[in-house]
Amino acid sequence: MNNMYDEYGCCNSCGYSYCEVLNKCIRIWETECTSHRRLTKMADFTMEELMLFVIGVLGALGGFMVILQKSKCESICWGCCKRDVQAVIQEEKLQMTGHTGLTPKPIKKEDVKLELKEPEPEN
């Protein structure tokens, strides 16, 4: 004997199958059997979902700012970062050797200007 209905009461020969998520018989080409909601408008979101989104965006921005600070960027535009290569090299040298390798410029006599003041007479 051929039974047209399954254990859930869905008519298989009619194209129905049981959807556990929706707890009903559906035709899969007519109704999607999923627990996910389709969010298309701002009103579809709950306040908790919006707060999670805002927190996620702020966290991503914070992470981006840390990366920019660590990468020694001297200027930023959309999609690019002009790196201060000398600062990166000096920091790596400092970490590896304990100094940057830079030596002070020698002082020339012409650069030194001494001003001698006469002592003021005491009254």
PDB file of C-alpha atoms in Angstrom:
ATOM      1  CA  MET A   1       0.000   0.000   0.000  1.00  0.00           C
ATOM      2  CA  ASN A   2       1.442   3.354  -1.069  1.00  0.00           C
ATOM      3  CA  ASN A   3       1.152   6.075   1.589  1.00  0.00           C
ATOM      4  CA  MET A   4       1.135   9.614   0.168  1.00  0.00           C
ATOM      5  CA  TYR A   5       1.848  11.216   3.551  1.00  0.00           C
ATOM      6  CA  ASP A   6       5.022  11.010   5.637  1.00  0.00           C
ATOM      7  CA  GLU A   7       5.252  10.673   9.425  1.00  0.00           C
ATOM      8  CA  TYR A   8       4.702  14.436   9.803  1.00  0.00           C
ATOM      9  CA  GLY A   9       1.569  14.453   7.701  1.00  0.00           C
ATOM     10  CA  CYS A  10       3.195  16.083   4.667  1.00  0.00           C
ATOM     11  CA  CYS A  11       1.961  15.027   1.227  1.00  0.00           C
ATOM     12  CA  ASN A  12       5.189  13.970  -0.516  1.00  0.00           C
ATOM     13  CA  SER A  13       3.526  13.312  -3.861  1.00  0.00           C
ATOM     14  CA  CYS A  14       2.168  16.878  -3.747  1.00  0.00           C
ATOM     15  CA  GLY A  15       5.702  18.258  -3.329  1.00  0.00           C
ATOM     16  CA  TYR A  16       5.535  18.958   0.394  1.00  0.00           C
ATOM     17  CA  SER A  17       8.278  18.085   2.848  1.00  0.00           C
ATOM     18  CA  TYR A  18       8.605  18.727   6.545  1.00  0.00           C
ATOM     19  CA  CYS A  19      10.726  21.689   7.694  1.00  0.00           C
ATOM     20  CA  GLU A  20      11.900  21.286  11.295  1.00  0.00           C
ATOM     21  CA  VAL A  21      12.910  24.934  11.603  1.00  0.00           C
ATOM     22  CA  LEU A  22       9.453  26.193  10.650  1.00  0.00           C
ATOM     23  CA  ASN A  23       7.706  23.143  12.118  1.00  0.00           C
ATOM     24  CA  LYS A  24       5.398  22.738   9.120  1.00  0.00           C
ATOM     25  CA  CYS A  25       5.055  21.177   5.682  1.00  0.00           C
ATOM     26  CA  ILE A  26       6.436  23.351   2.883  1.00  0.00           C
ATOM     27  CA  ARG A  27       7.328  23.242  -0.783  1.00  0.00           C
ATOM     28  CA  ILE A  28      11.000  24.172  -0.893  1.00  0.00           C
ATOM     29  CA  TRP A  29      10.616  26.157  -4.126  1.00  0.00           C
ATOM     30  CA  GLU A  30       7.935  28.300  -2.479  1.00  0.00           C
ATOM     31  CA  THR A  31       9.237  28.688   1.092  1.00  0.00           C
ATOM     32  CA  GLU A  32      12.814  28.683   2.321  1.00  0.00           C
ATOM     33  CA  CYS A  33      13.441  26.312   5.220  1.00  0.00           C
ATOM     34  CA  THR A  34      15.876  28.382   7.255  1.00  0.00           C
ATOM     35  CA  SER A  35      16.137  29.969  10.651  1.00  0.00           C
ATOM     36  CA  HIS A  36      17.796  33.070   9.206  1.00  0.00           C
ATOM     37  CA  ARG A  37      15.701  36.165   8.737  1.00  0.00           C
ATOM     38  CA  ARG A  38      16.117  38.294   5.678  1.00  0.00           C
ATOM     39  CA  LEU A  39      17.067  41.756   6.913  1.00  0.00           C
ATOM     40  CA  THR A  40      16.428  44.393   4.284  1.00  0.00           C
ATOM     41  CA  LYS A  41      15.282  47.503   6.143  1.00  0.00           C
ATOM     42  CA  MET A  42      16.509  49.284   9.244  1.00  0.00           C
ATOM     43  CA  ALA A  43      13.211  48.446  10.951  1.00  0.00           C
ATOM     44  CA  ASP A  44      13.990  44.706  10.535  1.00  0.00           C
ATOM     45  CA  PHE A  45      16.846  44.957  13.049  1.00  0.00           C
ATOM     46  CA  THR A  46      16.431  44.771  16.811  1.00  0.00           C
ATOM     47  CA  MET A  47      18.209  47.259  19.083  1.00  0.00           C
ATOM     48  CA  GLU A  48      20.598  44.502  20.222  1.00  0.00           C
ATOM     49  CA  GLU A  49      21.540  43.701  16.620  1.00  0.00           C
ATOM     50  CA  LEU A  50      22.166  47.374  15.870  1.00  0.00           C
ATOM     51  CA  MET A  51      24.338  47.762  18.983  1.00  0.00           C
ATOM     52  CA  LEU A  52      26.378  44.691  18.031  1.00  0.00           C
ATOM     53  CA  PHE A  53      26.878  46.166  14.568  1.00  0.00           C
ATOM     54  CA  VAL A  54      28.014  49.530  15.975  1.00  0.00           C
ATOM     55  CA  ILE A  55      30.379  47.818  18.429  1.00  0.00           C
ATOM     56  CA  GLY A  56      31.814  45.735  15.593  1.00  0.00           C
ATOM     57  CA  VAL A  57      32.412  48.795  13.427  1.00  0.00           C
ATOM     58  CA  LEU A  58      34.050  50.704  16.295  1.00  0.00           C
ATOM     59  CA  GLY A  59      36.251  47.713  17.080  1.00  0.00           C
ATOM     60  CA  ALA A  60      37.341  47.479  13.453  1.00  0.00           C
ATOM     61  CA  LEU A  61      38.155  51.199  13.367  1.00  0.00           C
ATOM     62  CA  GLY A  62      40.141  50.880  16.593  1.00  0.00           C
ATOM     63  CA  GLY A  63      42.103  47.981  15.139  1.00  0.00           C
ATOM     64  CA  PHE A  64      42.748  49.969  11.975  1.00  0.00           C
ATOM     65  CA  MET A  65      44.085  52.890  14.004  1.00  0.00           C
ATOM     66  CA  VAL A  66      46.458  50.589  15.930  1.00  0.00           C
ATOM     67  CA  ILE A  67      47.738  49.138  12.659  1.00  0.00           C
ATOM     68  CA  LEU A  68      48.314  52.631  11.261  1.00  0.00           C
ATOM     69  CA  GLN A  69      50.196  53.703  14.373  1.00  0.00           C
ATOM     70  CA  LYS A  70      52.366  50.567  14.331  1.00  0.00           C
ATOM     71  CA  SER A  71      53.093  50.839  10.603  1.00  0.00           C
ATOM     72  CA  LYS A  72      54.708  54.304  10.930  1.00  0.00           C
ATOM     73  CA  CYS A  73      52.451  55.948   8.380  1.00  0.00           C
ATOM     74  CA  GLU A  74      53.274  59.583   7.765  1.00  0.00           C
ATOM     75  CA  SER A  75      50.249  60.272   5.582  1.00  0.00           C
ATOM     76  CA  ILE A  76      47.047  58.420   4.777  1.00  0.00           C
ATOM     77  CA  CYS A  77      44.608  58.593   1.885  1.00  0.00           C
ATOM     78  CA  TRP A  78      41.814  56.220   0.866  1.00  0.00           C
ATOM     79  CA  GLY A  79      43.381  52.839   0.260  1.00  0.00           C
ATOM     80  CA  CYS A  80      47.003  53.780   0.767  1.00  0.00           C
ATOM     81  CA  CYS A  81      49.469  54.658   3.467  1.00  0.00           C
ATOM     82  CA  LYS A  82      52.719  56.476   2.776  1.00  0.00           C
ATOM     83  CA  ARG A  83      55.146  54.855   5.195  1.00  0.00           C
ATOM     84  CA  ASP A  84      57.983  56.635   6.954  1.00  0.00           C
ATOM     85  CA  VAL A  85      60.567  54.071   5.894  1.00  0.00           C
ATOM     86  CA  GLN A  86      63.440  55.669   7.822  1.00  0.00           C
ATOM     87  CA  ALA A  87      61.461  55.499  11.074  1.00  0.00           C
ATOM     88  CA  VAL A  88      60.764  51.791  10.505  1.00  0.00           C
ATOM     89  CA  ILE A  89      64.436  51.064   9.751  1.00  0.00           C
ATOM     90  CA  GLN A  90      65.606  53.001  12.813  1.00  0.00           C
ATOM     91  CA  GLU A  91      63.146  51.172  15.076  1.00  0.00           C
ATOM     92  CA  GLU A  92      64.262  47.789  13.727  1.00  0.00           C
ATOM     93  CA  LYS A  93      67.925  48.714  14.230  1.00  0.00           C
ATOM     94  CA  LEU A  94      67.159  49.847  17.765  1.00  0.00           C
ATOM     95  CA  GLN A  95      65.411  46.554  18.557  1.00  0.00           C
ATOM     96  CA  MET A  96      68.199  44.428  17.031  1.00  0.00           C
ATOM     97  CA  THR A  97      71.312  46.280  18.210  1.00  0.00           C
ATOM     98  CA  GLY A  98      70.218  48.608  20.989  1.00  0.00           C
ATOM     99  CA  HIS A  99      70.987  51.761  18.978  1.00  0.00           C
ATOM    100  CA  THR A 100      69.778  53.348  15.758  1.00  0.00           C
ATOM    101  CA  GLY A 101      73.178  53.644  14.142  1.00  0.00           C
ATOM    102  CA  LEU A 102      72.832  57.370  13.810  1.00  0.00           C
ATOM    103  CA  THR A 103      75.770  59.450  14.932  1.00  0.00           C
ATOM    104  CA  PRO A 104      75.553  63.093  15.824  1.00  0.00           C
ATOM    105  CA  LYS A 105      76.694  65.552  13.168  1.00  0.00           C
ATOM    106  CA  PRO A 106      80.109  67.009  13.829  1.00  0.00           C
ATOM    107  CA  ILE A 107      79.969  70.562  15.128  1.00  0.00           C
ATOM    108  CA  LYS A 108      81.724  73.146  12.984  1.00  0.00           C
ATOM    109  CA  LYS A 109      83.312  76.213  14.496  1.00  0.00           C
ATOM    110  CA  GLU A 110      81.228  78.402  12.223  1.00  0.00           C
ATOM    111  CA  ASP A 111      78.029  76.966  13.683  1.00  0.00           C
ATOM    112  CA  VAL A 112      78.979  77.839  17.263  1.00  0.00           C
ATOM    113  CA  LYS A 113      78.204  81.394  18.261  1.00  0.00           C
ATOM    114  CA  LEU A 114      79.361  82.441  21.659  1.00  0.00           C
ATOM    115  CA  GLU A 115      78.123  85.659  23.098  1.00  0.00           C
ATOM    116  CA  LEU A 116      80.167  87.060  25.911  1.00  0.00           C
ATOM    117  CA  LYS A 117      78.470  89.551  28.129  1.00  0.00           C
ATOM    118  CA  GLU A 118      80.255  92.069  30.220  1.00  0.00           C
ATOM    119  CA  PRO A 119      79.538  91.675  33.898  1.00  0.00           C
ATOM    120  CA  GLU A 120      77.271  94.352  35.231  1.00  0.00           C
ATOM    121  CA  PRO A 121      78.871  96.644  37.783  1.00  0.00           C
ATOM    122  CA  GLU A 122      77.711  96.175  41.336  1.00  0.00           C
ATOM    123  CA  ASN A 123      76.194  99.165  43.080  1.00  0.00           C
TER     124      ASN A 123
END
